[in-house]
Every structure is written in C-alpha cells, then in structure tokens.
C-alpha cells in the first residue's frame, strides 16, 4: 500500500527540486529534478500526471497503480522508482534519471544516417529488456502470491539504452497486475496497436507471453531497421498482422543475421500464444544461444556513433536546466507542486517519431481483429475439411483396390485348381512308390501378400482415427 512507498506530506518535497521539463506524453509530464540527501545531490526524473486528468478517478488509479508497481520492481533492467510523493491528493513519481536514448529514437537516427544497429548489440539490448520483463512477470506481493504483472506496452519508445550500455524497460502506465485498483473494462484495449498480440486486440486476458510477442516485434525491427507492421489505418494494420507473413530477419536485414535468430523471432511472433516462448527468460536464453551478446562497451560505442548529436544536445539541455532553474526552485521547495502546475503548459518539441504509433482505447480495432481472425479460422477449417475428404477418398480407393486384388487372386486360384483337376493324373503302383502330397502352389503365396497389404491399409486407417494429433494434420 502507499505507506510502504514512503509517501509523506508536503515537507518531504524539500528534498526535491524541479529543474525543468524533459518530455510530455498523453497522461503525464516528466521533469528533470534534483534529490538532496545526506550523501549529496542526485539528478532524478519526476513524473506528474496532467492537471486535467488528476481529477479523473480512473486515471488517478492508473497513475497510483504504476507508482505502486514500479516501486516493487528492483531490477537493473527496469527504470527504478525511488519515491512517491503526495500532497493535496496529487502524486509525483520520482524515478532514476537515465542518460541515454530510446530504441525508437535510435532506429529513427539509424535510418536517417543509412546505418544499422549490429546484431550482437541488438541481442544485448533485447536480453536486457527480456530480463527486466521477467523480473516484472515474477513479481509477488508481501505474502508471496504472484501479482501476474503484464507490461502491455512493450515498444521501442519504452526501451531506454543508457550511456552505461544497459537497456531498461520503462513506463508501466498501462500494465496489468492482480493488485491494481484500476481494472480495465472488458473489451477495452490499452497499448500500441502495432505491437499488440492478437489476444490483447481481442480484449481477452493477457499473460507474460503477450509481452514476449511485443518483444519479438521490437527484436525484428532492431535487426531489420524498419517497422514490421505499417498501414494507412487501424483496419489495414490489423489485417496485415493477422494475414501477413513475417519474413525471417536473416532474409531482409541489411547485414548478415544468424539464421538461428530467425527461430527465436518467429516463435515469439506466433499468433497462438501457446506456440510462443513461455517466458521472457526462456526467450533471452534462446537469443543468447543464437548469438553472443555485445559487451557493454560495444553497446555504448554503437549508440554514441549513431546518436552522438542527440546525446550531446540532451546533455547540454540538462546542464542548462541545472544552472538556470536550481536557485529559484531551491528557494521555493515547499511549493514545488505549484511550480509544476504553473509549468504544465510548457512543452519541449519532441523528436520526429520513428513511425506513427496508435494508442488504442476503443473496441474498434478489436472488432476488426476478430473479424479477420474469424475469416482466417473459417478458411483454415475449410482447408482441413478438404484435406480430410481427400484422405478419406484415398483410403477408400486403396481399400477398394485391395479388395479387388484379393478377389482376383481368389478367382485365379480357383481356375488354377480346376485346371490341375482336369489334367491327366499319373497313377503309381502303391507297392512301388507311395503317393506324394502336392506342395503349396503360388496362389497361396500371392494371397498372403494381399492379406498383408490389406492389413497395412487398415492399420493406417486405425492410426489416423486413433491419433488425434495425426488427425489434426489434415
């Protein structure tokens, strides 16, 4: 609960100074802040819900859920929540400040410079992301009960690569957990459509494998250097996701990619969740086995070569905020929330996005996805029925052929015996030579062969009837 998150009154704000705005999104604004303590000062990121949303109980519950959840997760690959400060019913989430660049921005810059992220660096970044997700998925409450956390918004914009070479997952604003106060309404969809697994588009229950699917898309895009799913509108995007074929990265990447990585990616992107990696950790292990991850130094060198100007500009902006805003805010530490509200309308231009992403909070995309899926399911069922009919006709044909051959063998055998009976017999004197019994003739051997073929056909029919797995293949 809130007490465990060190939430206190306004006096606690004296420990923090807001220096200026870093970014603004649909729900909240993130500010650069400074946290003062006995050990000295530390830069932090302070997230505050937009004033117009703070009065909405549903949004307030989501914000509080994010604060509660991220404060529980202590992992080097998840952006840490350091504190949650409350005053007059308003919340500030104080997080670690990470200097670096998002995967989304890195892809934009790489495309603009006609360069790419080396596959080994991609593996290092994704293994970090998967480890962070696994830590969230494994989270338990005070009594050891699983919280069943699902991020639900894994995307390039929510992966931050620090100047220390470590990738971190952030923004659990639409995450699902068993302990959440805000419950997503049935049929309501949250997240970015282009990274959303089928079950999430349907508004069905999600689990950790839903995040694995989204991580698979991020992996594909980093390897290939472009968006996996692009379309003019949501309906076309959904149709592409359900009916399109995902190309193995090794066949479309601008640089050589080990074919072993194709299996990792394509399994993560299975439309049926039972066919995916069952956990983020399992996927990370498979990815490391496919290609040795780059070192931290190699990751740092890569982002520096691709995003050097971006990083330098952000560093200059941070230095300017520290020198220009700190003195006044330090004198007004007790009214930090008022300062935050007054600055709420100021914006810093956002960089051009890697590609437009769609936030979905209505059932329209779910209906489109369901229509496409039902159409695909009907076609699959029709193809299975056609294959089953062909199999039955084939087996019937084989059976009729076997019967015909057996009848032919019997007729030939009877004619042979009749011919032997009509031919002159040789009588031998019983006192000189005993009568010899005739040996079995060729027709009997032919009959045994026909019996064997019939048994094989019957056995094949029995196996297909008895084996549900074999039956499903047709």
Short mmCIF file of C-alpha atoms in Angstrom, two decimals:
data_model
loop_
_atom_site.label_atom_id
_atom_site.label_comp_id
_atom_site.label_asym_id
_atom_site.label_seq_id
_atom_site.Cartn_x
_atom_site.Cartn_y
_atom_site.Cartn_z
CA UNK A 1 0.00 0.00 0.00
CA UNK A 2 1.01 3.65 -0.04
CA UNK A 3 2.62 3.51 3.37
CA UNK A 4 5.20 1.05 2.10
CA UNK A 5 6.19 3.52 -0.63
CA UNK A 6 7.36 6.23 1.75
CA UNK A 7 4.62 8.65 0.75
CA UNK A 8 4.64 11.67 3.01
CA UNK A 9 3.27 15.18 3.17
CA UNK A 10 4.50 18.43 1.63
CA UNK A 11 7.52 18.64 3.93
CA UNK A 12 9.06 15.75 2.02
CA UNK A 13 9.21 17.95 -1.09
CA UNK A 14 12.02 19.94 0.44
CA UNK A 15 14.25 17.06 -0.68
CA UNK A 16 13.40 17.66 -4.35
CA UNK A 17 13.89 20.48 -6.81
CA UNK A 18 12.21 20.56 -10.21
CA UNK A 19 14.65 21.89 -12.78
CA UNK A 20 12.61 21.78 -15.98
CA UNK A 21 10.58 19.67 -18.37
CA UNK A 22 12.15 16.71 -20.15
CA UNK A 23 9.19 15.23 -22.01
CA UNK A 24 5.40 15.23 -22.10
CA UNK A 25 3.03 12.42 -23.01
CA UNK A 26 -0.67 11.72 -23.10
CA UNK A 27 -1.05 11.20 -19.34
CA UNK A 28 1.89 12.89 -17.67
CA UNK A 29 4.85 15.21 -17.91
CA UNK A 30 8.36 14.16 -16.91
CA UNK A 31 10.60 16.77 -15.29
CA UNK A 32 14.28 16.79 -14.50
CA UNK A 33 14.71 17.06 -10.75
CA UNK A 34 17.37 17.06 -8.10
CA UNK A 35 17.15 15.00 -4.96
CA UNK A 36 19.12 16.23 -1.95
CA UNK A 37 20.25 13.97 0.87
CA UNK A 38 22.98 13.39 3.41
CA UNK A 39 25.19 11.86 0.71
CA UNK A 40 24.76 14.85 -1.60
CA UNK A 41 22.61 15.67 -4.63
CA UNK A 42 21.37 13.33 -7.32
CA UNK A 43 19.53 14.01 -10.56
CA UNK A 44 16.14 12.32 -10.81
CA UNK A 45 13.21 12.18 -13.22
CA UNK A 46 9.90 13.31 -11.73
CA UNK A 47 6.68 12.17 -13.38
CA UNK A 48 3.50 14.15 -12.77
CA UNK A 49 0.02 13.47 -14.12
CA UNK A 50 -1.50 16.23 -16.24
CA UNK A 51 -3.65 18.55 -14.18
CA UNK A 52 -6.79 17.95 -16.27
CA UNK A 53 -6.51 14.18 -15.70
CA UNK A 54 -5.79 14.30 -11.99
CA UNK A 55 -9.49 14.79 -11.19
CA UNK A 56 -10.46 11.65 -13.12
CA UNK A 57 -10.65 8.75 -10.66
CA UNK A 58 -9.79 6.16 -13.33
CA UNK A 59 -6.65 7.98 -14.45
CA UNK A 60 -5.66 8.69 -10.87
CA UNK A 61 -6.00 4.98 -10.06
CA UNK A 62 -3.85 4.07 -13.08
CA UNK A 63 -1.17 6.54 -12.01
CA UNK A 64 -1.20 5.19 -8.47
CA UNK A 65 -1.05 1.62 -9.79
CA UNK A 66 2.02 2.48 -11.86
CA UNK A 67 3.70 4.05 -8.84
CA UNK A 68 2.91 1.08 -6.62
CA UNK A 69 4.02 -1.46 -9.19
CA UNK A 70 7.28 0.14 -10.28
CA UNK A 71 8.27 0.77 -6.67
CA UNK A 72 8.12 -3.00 -6.10
CA UNK A 73 10.35 -3.90 -9.05
CA UNK A 74 14.02 -3.73 -8.14
CA UNK A 75 15.99 -4.79 -11.18
CA UNK A 76 18.85 -3.22 -13.16
CA UNK A 77 16.88 -3.55 -16.41
CA UNK A 78 13.82 -1.66 -15.15
CA UNK A 79 13.86 2.10 -14.58
CA UNK A 80 13.69 2.34 -10.79
CA UNK A 81 11.09 4.24 -8.80
CA UNK A 82 12.88 5.96 -5.92
CA UNK A 83 9.98 7.65 -4.21
CA UNK A 84 6.31 8.53 -4.47
CA UNK A 85 5.38 11.92 -3.08
CA UNK A 86 1.83 13.00 -2.32
CA UNK A 87 0.41 16.41 -1.48
CA UNK A 88 -3.19 17.61 -1.62
CA UNK A 89 -4.20 14.41 -3.39
CA UNK A 90 -1.59 14.85 -6.13
CA UNK A 91 1.12 12.33 -6.86
CA UNK A 92 4.69 12.69 -8.07
CA UNK A 93 6.62 9.58 -9.07
CA UNK A 94 10.34 10.10 -8.51
CA UNK A 95 12.44 7.83 -10.76
CA UNK A 96 16.09 7.34 -11.55
CA UNK A 97 17.35 9.67 -14.26
CA UNK A 98 18.97 7.71 -17.09
CA UNK A 99 21.08 9.50 -19.67
CA UNK A 100 20.72 7.76 -22.98
CA UNK A 101 18.43 7.25 -25.96
CA UNK A 102 15.28 5.23 -26.55
CA UNK A 103 15.27 2.36 -29.02
CA UNK A 104 12.63 4.22 -31.03
CA UNK A 105 14.84 7.28 -31.38
CA UNK A 106 17.89 5.12 -32.12
CA UNK A 107 16.03 3.50 -35.02
CA UNK A 108 15.00 6.91 -36.36
CA UNK A 109 18.57 8.18 -36.29
CA UNK A 110 20.00 4.98 -37.78
CA UNK A 111 17.53 5.19 -40.68
CA UNK A 112 18.34 8.86 -41.27
CA UNK A 113 22.06 8.09 -41.36
CA UNK A 114 21.58 4.97 -43.52
CA UNK A 115 23.28 2.81 -40.94
CA UNK A 116 22.21 -0.06 -38.72
CA UNK A 117 22.49 -1.50 -35.23
CA UNK A 118 24.87 -4.51 -35.23
CA UNK A 119 23.07 -7.81 -34.48
CA UNK A 120 25.26 -8.51 -31.42
CA UNK A 121 24.25 -5.12 -29.97
CA UNK A 122 20.60 -5.91 -30.73
CA UNK A 123 20.94 -9.19 -28.82
CA UNK A 124 22.48 -7.38 -25.84
CA UNK A 125 19.67 -4.81 -25.76
CA UNK A 126 16.87 -7.37 -26.10
CA UNK A 127 18.36 -9.68 -23.48
CA UNK A 128 18.33 -6.72 -21.07
CA UNK A 129 14.71 -5.97 -21.94
CA UNK A 130 13.68 -9.60 -21.52
CA UNK A 131 15.42 -9.84 -18.15
CA UNK A 132 13.61 -6.72 -16.98
CA UNK A 133 10.27 -8.08 -18.18
CA UNK A 134 10.92 -11.42 -16.50
CA UNK A 135 11.57 -9.63 -13.20
CA UNK A 136 8.21 -7.87 -13.54
CA UNK A 137 6.42 -11.09 -14.52
CA UNK A 138 7.84 -12.90 -11.48
CA UNK A 139 6.78 -10.19 -9.00
CA UNK A 140 4.94 -11.33 -5.86
CA UNK A 141 3.17 -9.50 -3.06
CA UNK A 142 4.07 -9.42 0.63
CA UNK A 143 2.52 -12.87 1.10
CA UNK A 144 4.38 -14.44 -1.81
CA UNK A 145 1.37 -14.53 -4.12
CA UNK A 146 2.12 -13.86 -7.82
CA UNK A 147 0.97 -10.44 -8.99
CA UNK A 148 0.69 -11.64 -12.61
CA UNK A 149 2.19 -8.45 -13.99
CA UNK A 150 1.97 -7.83 -17.74
CA UNK A 151 3.50 -4.65 -19.17
CA UNK A 152 1.09 -4.48 -22.17
CA UNK A 153 3.03 -1.64 -23.84
CA UNK A 154 6.44 -3.05 -24.78
CA UNK A 155 7.62 -0.93 -27.72
CA UNK A 156 10.77 0.87 -28.95
CA UNK A 157 9.60 4.07 -27.25
CA UNK A 158 9.54 2.31 -23.87
CA UNK A 159 13.06 0.87 -24.01
CA UNK A 160 15.85 3.19 -22.90
CA UNK A 161 19.52 2.44 -23.62
CA UNK A 162 21.74 4.21 -21.10
CA UNK A 163 25.21 5.59 -21.62
CA UNK A 164 26.35 2.73 -19.39
CA UNK A 165 25.35 0.28 -22.13
CA UNK A 166 22.41 -1.11 -20.13
CA UNK A 167 18.92 -1.23 -21.64
CA UNK A 168 15.97 -0.61 -19.33
CA UNK A 169 12.24 -1.08 -19.73
CA UNK A 170 10.08 1.82 -18.56
CA UNK A 171 6.52 3.13 -18.46
CA UNK A 172 4.29 0.63 -16.70
CA UNK A 173 1.40 3.08 -17.04
CA UNK A 174 -0.93 0.57 -18.73
CA UNK A 175 0.48 -2.54 -17.07
CA UNK A 176 -1.88 -5.17 -15.65
CA UNK A 177 -1.41 -6.67 -12.21
CA UNK A 178 -3.63 -8.60 -9.83
CA UNK A 179 -3.27 -5.91 -7.15
CA UNK A 180 -4.29 -2.95 -9.30
CA UNK A 181 -7.01 -0.58 -8.17
CA UNK A 182 -7.94 0.31 -11.75
CA UNK A 183 -9.42 -2.60 -13.69
CA UNK A 184 -9.53 -2.43 -17.48
CA UNK A 185 -13.11 -2.71 -18.70
CA UNK A 186 -14.00 -5.76 -20.75
CA UNK A 187 -13.31 -5.02 -24.41
CA UNK A 188 -11.14 -2.00 -23.60
CA UNK A 189 -7.73 -2.14 -25.26
CA UNK A 190 -4.64 -0.36 -23.99
CA UNK A 191 -1.29 -0.14 -25.70
CA UNK A 192 0.17 0.49 -29.15
CA UNK A 193 -1.66 -1.44 -31.83
CA UNK A 194 1.42 -2.20 -33.95
CA UNK A 195 2.99 -4.09 -31.01
CA UNK A 196 -0.15 -5.72 -29.67
CA UNK A 197 -0.63 -9.52 -29.68
CA UNK A 198 -3.89 -10.97 -31.01
CA UNK A 199 -5.31 -11.80 -27.59
CA UNK A 200 -4.81 -8.21 -26.45
CA UNK A 201 -6.50 -6.89 -29.59
CA UNK A 202 -9.48 -9.15 -28.84
CA UNK A 203 -9.75 -7.73 -25.33
CA UNK A 204 -9.04 -11.20 -23.94
CA UNK A 205 -6.98 -11.91 -20.79
CA UNK A 206 -3.25 -11.38 -21.30
CA UNK A 207 -0.25 -13.03 -19.67
CA UNK A 208 3.54 -12.86 -19.84
CA UNK A 209 3.53 -14.37 -23.33
CA UNK A 210 1.76 -11.23 -24.54
CA UNK A 211 4.86 -9.22 -23.63
CA UNK A 212 7.01 -11.87 -25.35
CA UNK A 213 5.11 -11.20 -28.59
CA UNK A 214 5.72 -7.45 -28.36
CA UNK A 215 9.39 -8.02 -27.53
CA UNK A 216 9.62 -10.18 -30.66
CA UNK A 217 8.43 -7.26 -32.78
CA UNK A 218 11.00 -4.93 -31.18
CA UNK A 219 13.68 -7.54 -31.86
CA UNK A 220 12.66 -7.85 -35.53
CA UNK A 221 12.65 -4.08 -36.01
CA UNK A 222 16.08 -3.61 -34.45
CA UNK A 223 17.55 -6.35 -36.64
CA UNK A 224 15.94 -5.15 -39.87
CA UNK A 225 15.94 -1.39 -39.20
CA UNK A 226 12.31 -0.66 -40.03
CA UNK A 227 8.79 -1.16 -38.76
CA UNK A 228 7.39 -4.67 -39.04
CA UNK A 229 3.74 -3.65 -39.45
CA UNK A 230 2.83 -0.43 -41.27
CA UNK A 231 -0.52 0.62 -42.68
CA UNK A 232 -2.66 3.64 -43.52
CA UNK A 233 -5.25 2.92 -40.83
CA UNK A 234 -6.01 0.56 -37.96
CA UNK A 235 -8.15 -1.84 -40.00
CA UNK A 236 -5.41 -2.34 -42.58
CA UNK A 237 -2.84 -2.72 -39.82
CA UNK A 238 -4.89 -5.41 -38.08
CA UNK A 239 -5.44 -7.25 -41.35
CA UNK A 240 -1.72 -7.14 -42.07
CA UNK A 241 -0.90 -8.50 -38.62
CA UNK A 242 -3.35 -11.40 -38.94
CA UNK A 243 -2.98 -12.30 -42.61
CA UNK A 244 0.55 -11.21 -43.46
CA UNK A 245 3.64 -13.38 -43.33
CA UNK A 246 6.59 -12.30 -41.18
CA UNK A 247 9.83 -12.51 -43.12
CA UNK A 248 12.71 -14.12 -41.21
CA UNK A 249 15.13 -11.31 -40.24
CA UNK A 250 18.05 -13.05 -41.93
CA UNK A 251 16.30 -12.69 -45.30
CA UNK A 252 15.60 -8.93 -45.10
CA UNK A 253 18.16 -7.44 -42.70
CA UNK A 254 20.74 -5.04 -44.20
CA UNK A 255 23.59 -7.01 -42.61
CA UNK A 256 24.13 -10.75 -42.06
CA UNK A 257 21.96 -12.14 -39.27
CA UNK A 258 22.47 -15.71 -38.00
CA UNK A 259 19.63 -17.95 -39.12
CA UNK A 260 19.39 -19.27 -35.56
CA UNK A 261 17.92 -15.89 -34.60
CA UNK A 262 15.08 -16.40 -37.10
CA UNK A 263 13.71 -19.20 -34.93
CA UNK A 264 13.81 -17.01 -31.82
CA UNK A 265 11.95 -14.17 -33.56
CA UNK A 266 9.35 -16.24 -35.38
CA UNK A 267 8.48 -18.30 -32.33
CA UNK A 268 7.99 -15.12 -30.30
CA UNK A 269 5.66 -13.82 -33.03
CA UNK A 270 3.42 -16.90 -33.13
CA UNK A 271 -0.22 -15.81 -33.34
CA UNK A 272 -1.23 -18.53 -30.89
CA UNK A 273 0.28 -17.80 -27.50
CA UNK A 274 0.83 -21.48 -26.67
CA UNK A 275 3.31 -21.60 -29.57
CA UNK A 276 5.45 -18.73 -28.22
CA UNK A 277 8.30 -18.79 -25.74
CA UNK A 278 6.62 -19.48 -22.43
CA UNK A 279 8.61 -16.77 -20.62
CA UNK A 280 10.81 -13.77 -21.34
CA UNK A 281 13.69 -15.55 -19.62
CA UNK A 282 13.37 -18.57 -21.93
CA UNK A 283 13.43 -16.27 -24.96
CA UNK A 284 16.51 -14.45 -23.61
CA UNK A 285 18.34 -17.76 -23.14
CA UNK A 286 17.50 -18.81 -26.71
CA UNK A 287 18.66 -15.46 -28.04
CA UNK A 288 22.00 -15.68 -26.23
CA UNK A 289 22.47 -19.20 -27.57
CA UNK A 290 21.83 -17.96 -31.12
CA UNK A 291 24.38 -15.12 -30.96
CA UNK A 292 26.84 -13.91 -28.32
CA UNK A 293 25.64 -10.52 -26.98
CA UNK A 294 27.86 -7.48 -27.44
CA UNK A 295 29.73 -6.13 -24.43
CA UNK A 296 28.56 -3.00 -22.59
CA UNK A 297 31.43 -1.08 -24.18
CA UNK A 298 30.30 -2.16 -27.65
CA UNK A 299 26.74 -1.06 -26.91
CA UNK A 300 27.98 2.35 -25.72
CA UNK A 301 30.16 2.74 -28.82
CA UNK A 302 27.21 1.91 -31.08
CA UNK A 303 24.74 4.38 -29.59
CA UNK A 304 27.47 7.03 -29.49
CA UNK A 305 28.19 6.55 -33.19
CA UNK A 306 24.53 6.67 -34.19
CA UNK A 307 23.09 9.16 -31.67
CA UNK A 308 26.10 11.30 -30.69
CA UNK A 309 24.48 14.64 -31.60
CA UNK A 310 21.22 13.69 -29.91
CA UNK A 311 23.02 12.70 -26.71
CA UNK A 312 25.16 15.83 -26.69
CA UNK A 313 22.13 18.07 -27.21
CA UNK A 314 20.25 16.35 -24.38
CA UNK A 315 23.29 16.66 -22.09
CA UNK A 316 23.56 20.38 -22.89
CA UNK A 317 19.85 20.80 -22.15
CA UNK A 318 20.25 19.05 -18.79
CA UNK A 319 23.25 21.25 -17.89
CA UNK A 320 21.29 24.36 -18.80
CA UNK A 321 18.36 23.29 -16.64
CA UNK A 322 20.63 22.67 -13.68
CA UNK A 323 22.24 26.11 -13.83
CA UNK A 324 19.22 28.21 -14.77
CA UNK A 325 16.43 26.77 -12.63
CA UNK A 326 18.06 25.42 -9.49
CA UNK A 327 18.47 28.68 -7.48
CA UNK A 328 14.83 29.80 -7.77
CA UNK A 329 13.35 26.36 -7.20
CA UNK A 330 15.57 25.83 -4.18
CA UNK A 331 14.03 28.88 -2.55
CA UNK A 332 10.54 27.60 -3.42
CA UNK A 333 11.00 23.98 -2.46
CA UNK A 334 7.85 23.93 -0.30
CA UNK A 335 5.68 24.95 -3.27
CA UNK A 336 7.09 22.53 -5.76
CA UNK A 337 3.64 21.30 -6.80
CA UNK A 338 2.53 24.84 -7.64
CA UNK A 339 5.63 25.33 -9.75
CA UNK A 340 4.92 22.04 -11.51
CA UNK A 341 1.35 23.09 -12.26
CA UNK A 342 2.40 26.52 -13.50
CA UNK A 343 4.89 24.95 -15.89
CA UNK A 344 2.47 22.28 -17.03
CA UNK A 345 1.66 24.06 -20.31
CA UNK A 346 5.28 24.49 -21.39
CA UNK A 347 6.46 21.95 -23.92
CA UNK A 348 9.73 20.93 -25.46
CA UNK A 349 9.50 19.88 -29.11
CA UNK A 350 9.57 16.11 -29.39
CA UNK A 351 11.87 14.47 -31.94
CA UNK A 352 10.25 13.10 -35.09
CA UNK A 353 8.93 9.65 -34.16
CA UNK A 354 10.36 6.52 -35.73
CA UNK A 355 6.92 5.90 -37.17
CA UNK A 356 3.41 6.80 -36.01
CA UNK A 357 2.13 4.59 -33.26
CA UNK A 358 -1.52 4.18 -32.45
CA UNK A 359 -2.80 4.27 -28.90
CA UNK A 360 -5.94 2.14 -28.83
CA UNK A 361 -8.58 2.57 -26.13
CA UNK A 362 -11.71 1.54 -28.05
CA UNK A 363 -13.15 -1.75 -29.27
CA UNK A 364 -12.95 -0.86 -33.00
CA UNK A 365 -9.56 -2.47 -33.54
CA UNK A 366 -10.67 -5.48 -31.51
CA UNK A 367 -13.71 -5.92 -33.77
CA UNK A 368 -11.55 -5.69 -36.88
CA UNK A 369 -9.10 -8.16 -35.45
CA UNK A 370 -11.86 -10.58 -34.52
CA UNK A 371 -13.42 -10.35 -37.99
CA UNK A 372 -10.10 -11.06 -39.66
CA UNK A 373 -9.34 -13.91 -37.26
CA UNK A 374 -12.77 -15.48 -37.78
CA UNK A 375 -12.29 -15.28 -41.54
CA UNK A 376 -8.89 -16.93 -41.27
CA UNK A 377 -10.29 -19.60 -38.95
CA UNK A 378 -13.10 -20.37 -41.40
CA UNK A 379 -10.64 -20.74 -44.26
CA UNK A 380 -8.39 -22.98 -42.16
CA UNK A 381 -11.38 -25.15 -41.23
CA UNK A 382 -12.39 -25.40 -44.90
CA UNK A 383 -8.86 -26.42 -45.91
CA UNK A 384 -8.75 -29.02 -43.12
CA UNK A 385 -12.11 -30.42 -44.28
CA UNK A 386 -10.87 -30.62 -47.86
CA UNK A 387 -7.68 -32.40 -46.79
CA UNK A 388 -9.69 -34.78 -44.62
CA UNK A 389 -12.03 -35.56 -47.53
CA UNK A 390 -9.09 -36.23 -49.85
CA UNK A 391 -7.59 -38.53 -47.25
CA UNK A 392 -10.84 -40.46 -46.82
CA UNK A 393 -11.26 -40.83 -50.58
CA UNK A 394 -7.66 -42.01 -50.89
CA UNK A 395 -8.12 -44.59 -48.15
CA UNK A 396 -11.39 -45.78 -49.67
CA UNK A 397 -9.69 -46.09 -53.05
CA UNK A 398 -6.82 -48.07 -51.53
CA UNK A 399 -9.30 -50.32 -49.74
CA UNK A 400 -11.27 -50.98 -52.91
CA UNK A 401 -8.07 -51.75 -54.79
CA UNK A 402 -7.02 -54.21 -52.09
CA UNK A 403 -10.42 -55.93 -52.20
CA UNK A 404 -10.30 -56.13 -56.00
CA UNK A 405 -6.84 -57.67 -55.93
CA UNK A 406 -7.93 -60.19 -53.29
CA UNK A 407 -10.97 -61.18 -55.39
CA UNK A 408 -8.76 -61.50 -58.45
CA UNK A 409 -6.34 -63.68 -56.50
CA UNK A 410 -9.19 -65.98 -55.38
CA UNK A 411 -10.53 -66.31 -58.93
CA UNK A 412 -7.10 -67.09 -60.34
CA UNK A 413 -6.51 -69.61 -57.58
CA UNK A 414 -9.79 -71.40 -58.30
CA UNK A 415 -9.06 -71.57 -62.03
CA UNK A 416 -5.62 -72.96 -61.32
CA UNK A 417 -7.02 -75.68 -59.09
CA UNK A 418 -9.69 -76.57 -61.67
CA UNK A 419 -7.04 -76.79 -64.38
CA UNK A 420 -4.97 -79.13 -62.23
CA UNK A 421 -8.01 -81.35 -61.59
CA UNK A 422 -8.84 -81.76 -65.31
CA UNK A 423 -5.28 -82.74 -66.40
CA UNK A 424 -4.42 -86.49 -66.72
CA UNK A 425 -3.19 -87.88 -63.43
CA UNK A 426 -0.32 -90.33 -63.11
CA UNK A 427 -1.22 -93.42 -61.17
CA UNK A 428 1.62 -95.18 -59.41
CA UNK A 429 1.51 -98.61 -58.03
CA UNK A 430 1.19 -98.32 -54.26
CA UNK A 431 3.55 -101.26 -53.84
CA UNK A 432 6.40 -99.49 -55.60
CA UNK A 433 6.17 -95.78 -54.66
CA UNK A 434 3.99 -94.03 -52.07
CA UNK A 435 1.66 -91.25 -53.24
CA UNK A 436 3.20 -87.77 -52.85
CA UNK A 437 1.13 -84.85 -51.49
CA UNK A 438 1.20 -81.79 -53.80
CA UNK A 439 3.23 -78.85 -52.41
CA UNK A 440 1.56 -75.46 -51.84
CA UNK A 441 1.25 -73.55 -55.09
CA UNK A 442 1.96 -69.89 -55.98
CA UNK A 443 -1.64 -68.67 -55.49
CA UNK A 444 -1.39 -69.26 -51.74
CA UNK A 445 1.74 -67.07 -51.51
CA UNK A 446 0.00 -64.38 -53.56
CA UNK A 447 -2.98 -64.48 -51.21
CA UNK A 448 -0.72 -63.92 -48.17
CA UNK A 449 0.80 -60.90 -49.86
CA UNK A 450 -2.65 -59.43 -50.50
CA UNK A 451 -3.63 -60.03 -46.90
CA UNK A 452 -0.53 -58.16 -45.75
CA UNK A 453 -1.35 -55.13 -47.91
CA UNK A 454 -4.90 -55.03 -46.60
CA UNK A 455 -3.66 -55.12 -43.02
CA UNK A 456 -1.33 -52.18 -43.64
CA UNK A 457 -4.16 -50.11 -45.09
CA UNK A 458 -6.42 -50.99 -42.16
CA UNK A 459 -3.64 -50.17 -39.71
CA UNK A 460 -3.15 -46.79 -41.36
CA UNK A 461 -6.85 -46.03 -41.04
CA UNK A 462 -6.85 -47.12 -37.40
CA UNK A 463 -3.79 -44.95 -36.62
CA UNK A 464 -5.31 -41.84 -38.15
CA UNK A 465 -8.61 -42.46 -36.38
CA UNK A 466 -7.00 -43.18 -33.02
CA UNK A 467 -4.28 -40.50 -33.12
CA UNK A 468 -5.82 -37.02 -32.61
CA UNK A 469 -2.51 -35.35 -33.49
CA UNK A 470 -2.33 -37.14 -36.83
CA UNK A 471 -5.98 -36.28 -37.48
CA UNK A 472 -5.35 -32.60 -36.90
CA UNK A 473 -2.70 -32.56 -39.59
CA UNK A 474 -5.35 -32.99 -42.28
#
